[in-house]
Amino acid sequence: AQSVTQLGSHVSVSEGALVLLRCNYSSSVPPYLFWYVQYPNQGLQLLLKYTTGATLVKGINGFEAEFKKSETSFHLTKPSAHMSDAAEYFCAVSDSYKRQLTFGSGTQLTVLP
Amino acid sequence: DAGITQSPRYKITETGRQVTLMCHQTWSHSYMFWYRQDLGHGLRLIYYSAAADITDKGEVPDGYVVSRSKTENFPLTLESATRSQTSVYFCASVTGGNSPLHFGNGTRLTVT
């Protein structure tokens, strides 16, 4: 069975500050890991994904995440927050065989001017 | 335009009524999924389908029925709606391998 834990249901940062959204996972097989973003009244959009290879993954809009197997973590970061980054962010894990994703409960990011 | 379309976007129904949410994708993706999104729970898988005529239960299937007679369509039916099924429902599809899921814009369902 797989599970995802996102620490902090709400995170607030000032514009220009570092964004750090935490994600820990559990999986009995090598995981595929994803971060999705959801803007109000919209579906989820893929930010980035880790499958195999390089553990530091770069995504869209300046976001990146590092897969740390020893810590079972896949935290999302962005060096400098922008007002347009305000949204809900979901971490998800897949076992790659069934293609289905297991999602965390989400983190609402607020960017303060 | 290619993509994944859900209809309706908003639906209000009464307890006990049957309601069907539609999902259509134009990519011919093999896999399709239905998730529900509730505050504090993230997205939970209701049903998924690996191909036409192949469906399987997810984490929260009770009270829902799906079918997939054609690759591009994956309707979700609430046979007798309950207030606990008030939620936002998302359909998604993926071609396979390690490709990411593509999501529709969701259907907000309210059961009164």
Coordinates of C-alpha atoms in Angstrom, one line a residue:
Chain A
A1 CA 0.0 0.0 0.0
Q2 CA 1.1 3.5 -0.7
S3 CA 0.5 6.7 1.2
V4 CA 1.5 10.3 1.1
T5 CA 1.8 12.8 3.9
Q6 CA 2.0 16.5 3.3
L7 CA 3.1 18.5 6.4
G8 CA 1.2 21.7 6.7
S9 CA -2.2 22.1 5.2
H10 CA -1.6 25.9 4.9
V11 CA 1.7 27.6 4.2
S12 CA 2.2 31.4 3.9
V13 CA 5.3 33.1 2.5
S14 CA 6.1 36.6 1.5
E15 CA 6.6 37.5 -2.1
G16 CA 10.3 36.8 -3.0
A17 CA 10.8 34.4 -0.1
L18 CA 11.7 30.7 -0.4
V19 CA 8.8 28.3 -0.9
L20 CA 9.2 24.9 0.8
L21 CA 6.3 22.4 0.7
R22 CA 6.9 19.1 2.4
C23 CA 6.0 15.6 1.2
N24 CA 6.8 12.2 2.7
Y25 CA 5.7 9.0 1.1
S26 CA 5.6 5.3 1.8
S27 CA 5.7 2.7 -0.9
S28 CA 6.5 -1.0 -1.0
V29 CA 8.0 -0.7 -4.5
P30 CA 10.2 2.0 -6.2
P31 CA 7.9 4.9 -6.4
Y32 CA 7.0 7.4 -9.1
L33 CA 6.5 10.8 -7.4
F34 CA 4.6 13.8 -8.7
W35 CA 3.7 17.3 -7.6
Y36 CA 0.5 18.9 -9.0
V37 CA -0.9 22.4 -8.6
Q38 CA -4.5 23.3 -8.6
Y39 CA -5.8 26.9 -9.2
P40 CA -9.3 27.8 -8.1
N41 CA -12.1 26.1 -10.0
Q42 CA -9.6 24.2 -12.2
G43 CA -8.3 20.7 -12.5
L44 CA -4.8 19.6 -11.5
Q45 CA -1.7 20.5 -13.5
L46 CA 1.5 18.6 -13.4
L47 CA 4.4 20.6 -11.9
L48 CA 7.1 18.0 -12.0
K49 CA 7.7 14.3 -11.7
Y50 CA 10.3 11.8 -10.5
T51 CA 10.5 8.4 -12.1
T52 CA 14.1 7.2 -12.2
G53 CA 17.6 8.8 -12.6
A54 CA 18.5 12.2 -11.3
T55 CA 17.1 12.8 -7.9
L56 CA 16.8 16.6 -8.3
V57 CA 13.9 17.3 -10.6
K58 CA 13.1 20.6 -12.2
G59 CA 9.6 21.5 -13.1
I60 CA 7.6 24.4 -14.5
N61 CA 7.4 27.9 -13.1
G62 CA 10.7 27.6 -11.3
F63 CA 9.8 24.8 -9.0
E64 CA 12.0 21.8 -8.2
A65 CA 11.9 18.8 -5.9
E66 CA 14.5 16.4 -4.6
F67 CA 13.9 12.7 -4.2
K68 CA 15.5 11.5 -1.0
K69 CA 15.1 7.7 -0.7
S70 CA 16.7 7.5 2.8
E71 CA 14.2 10.1 4.1
T72 CA 11.3 8.9 1.9
S73 CA 10.8 12.6 1.1
F74 CA 10.0 14.6 -2.0
H75 CA 9.9 18.2 -0.9
L76 CA 8.9 21.0 -3.3
T77 CA 10.9 24.2 -3.4
K78 CA 11.1 27.5 -5.3
P79 CA 13.7 30.1 -4.5
S80 CA 11.5 33.1 -4.8
A81 CA 7.8 33.1 -4.4
H82 CA 5.6 35.0 -6.8
M83 CA 2.0 36.1 -6.2
S84 CA 0.9 33.9 -9.0
D85 CA 2.2 30.8 -7.1
A86 CA -0.8 31.1 -4.7
A87 CA -2.6 27.8 -5.2
E88 CA -3.1 24.4 -3.7
Y89 CA -0.3 21.9 -4.2
F90 CA -0.6 18.1 -4.1
C91 CA 2.1 15.5 -3.8
A92 CA 1.3 12.1 -5.2
V93 CA 2.9 8.6 -5.5
S94 CA 2.3 5.9 -8.0
D95 CA 3.7 2.4 -8.1
S96 CA 4.0 2.6 -11.9
Y97 CA 2.2 -0.6 -12.5
K98 CA -1.4 0.3 -11.9
R99 CA -0.9 3.9 -13.1
Q100 CA -3.2 5.2 -10.4
L101 CA -2.0 7.9 -8.1
T102 CA -2.3 8.2 -4.3
F103 CA -2.5 11.8 -3.3
G104 CA -1.6 13.7 -0.2
S105 CA -4.3 15.9 1.4
G106 CA -2.8 19.1 -0.2
T107 CA -1.1 22.3 1.0
Q108 CA -2.7 25.7 0.3
L109 CA 0.1 28.2 -0.4
T110 CA -0.6 31.8 0.3
V111 CA 1.8 34.5 -1.0
L112 CA 1.8 37.7 1.0
P113 CA 2.7 41.0 -0.7
Chain B
D1 CA -9.0 20.9 -29.2
A2 CA -7.6 17.6 -27.8
G3 CA -8.2 17.2 -24.1
I4 CA -10.4 15.8 -21.4
T5 CA -13.8 17.2 -20.9
Q6 CA -16.2 16.8 -17.9
S7 CA -19.9 17.6 -17.9
P8 CA -21.7 19.1 -16.3
R9 CA -19.4 21.6 -14.4
Y10 CA -22.0 22.1 -11.7
K11 CA -24.9 19.8 -10.6
I12 CA -27.4 20.0 -7.8
T13 CA -29.5 17.0 -7.1
E14 CA -31.7 15.6 -4.4
T15 CA -31.0 12.7 -2.1
G16 CA -32.0 9.4 -3.7
R17 CA -31.8 10.5 -7.3
Q18 CA -29.6 8.9 -9.8
V19 CA -27.0 11.2 -11.5
T20 CA -24.4 10.6 -14.1
L21 CA -21.2 12.6 -14.5
M22 CA -19.6 12.4 -18.0
C23 CA -16.0 12.3 -18.9
H24 CA -14.7 12.4 -22.5
Q25 CA -11.0 12.4 -23.7
T26 CA -9.7 12.9 -27.2
W27 CA -6.2 11.4 -26.8
S28 CA -7.3 7.7 -26.9
H29 CA -5.5 7.2 -23.6
S30 CA -5.8 3.6 -22.2
Y31 CA -6.2 4.5 -18.6
M32 CA -9.0 6.6 -17.1
F33 CA -9.8 7.5 -13.5
W34 CA -12.4 9.0 -11.3
Y35 CA -11.4 10.9 -8.2
R36 CA -13.3 12.8 -5.6
Q37 CA -11.9 15.8 -3.8
D38 CA -12.9 16.7 -0.3
L39 CA -11.4 19.2 2.1
G40 CA -8.8 17.5 4.2
H41 CA -8.7 14.4 2.2
G42 CA -7.0 15.4 -1.0
L43 CA -8.1 13.3 -4.0
R44 CA -9.4 9.8 -3.4
L45 CA -9.7 7.3 -6.2
I46 CA -13.2 6.0 -6.8
Y47 CA -12.8 3.8 -9.9
Y48 CA -10.4 3.3 -12.7
S49 CA -10.2 1.6 -16.1
A50 CA -7.3 0.2 -17.9
A51 CA -9.1 -0.1 -21.2
A52 CA -12.5 -0.4 -22.7
D53 CA -14.7 -2.9 -20.8
I54 CA -12.1 -3.2 -18.0
T55 CA -12.8 -1.4 -14.8
D56 CA -11.7 -1.8 -11.2
K57 CA -12.5 -0.3 -7.8
G58 CA -10.4 2.3 -6.1
E59 CA -10.3 3.5 -2.5
V60 CA -13.9 4.7 -2.2
P61 CA -16.2 2.9 -4.7
D62 CA -19.3 2.4 -2.6
G63 CA -22.4 4.0 -4.1
Y64 CA -20.8 4.5 -7.5
V65 CA -21.0 2.7 -10.8
V66 CA -18.8 3.1 -13.9
S67 CA -18.8 1.8 -17.4
R68 CA -16.4 2.1 -20.3
S69 CA -17.9 0.8 -23.5
K70 CA -15.7 3.2 -25.6
T71 CA -12.1 4.1 -25.0
E72 CA -12.9 7.8 -25.0
N73 CA -15.8 7.9 -22.5
F74 CA -15.8 7.0 -18.8
P75 CA -19.1 8.0 -17.1
L76 CA -19.6 7.8 -13.4
T77 CA -23.1 7.1 -12.0
L78 CA -24.3 7.7 -8.5
E79 CA -27.2 5.2 -8.3
S80 CA -28.9 6.8 -5.3
A81 CA -27.2 10.0 -4.3
T82 CA -26.5 10.8 -0.7
R83 CA -25.4 14.0 1.0
S84 CA -22.0 12.4 1.7
Q85 CA -21.4 12.3 -2.0
T86 CA -21.4 16.1 -2.2
S87 CA -17.9 16.7 -3.6
V88 CA -15.9 17.8 -6.5
Y89 CA -15.3 15.0 -9.0
F90 CA -12.3 14.8 -11.3
C91 CA -11.8 12.6 -14.2
A92 CA -8.2 11.9 -15.4
S93 CA -6.5 9.9 -18.1
V94 CA -3.0 8.7 -18.9
T95 CA -1.5 6.8 -21.8
G96 CA 0.8 4.6 -19.8
G97 CA 4.5 4.2 -18.9
N98 CA 5.5 7.0 -16.5
S99 CA 3.4 9.7 -18.2
P100 CA 1.5 12.1 -15.9
L101 CA -2.2 12.1 -15.5
H102 CA -4.2 14.7 -17.3
F103 CA -7.2 16.0 -15.4
G104 CA -10.5 17.5 -16.4
N105 CA -11.7 20.7 -14.8
G106 CA -14.0 18.8 -12.5
T107 CA -17.7 18.6 -11.7
R108 CA -19.0 20.2 -8.5
L109 CA -21.8 18.0 -7.3
T110 CA -24.2 19.1 -4.4
V111 CA -26.7 16.6 -3.0
T112 CA -29.4 18.3 -1.0

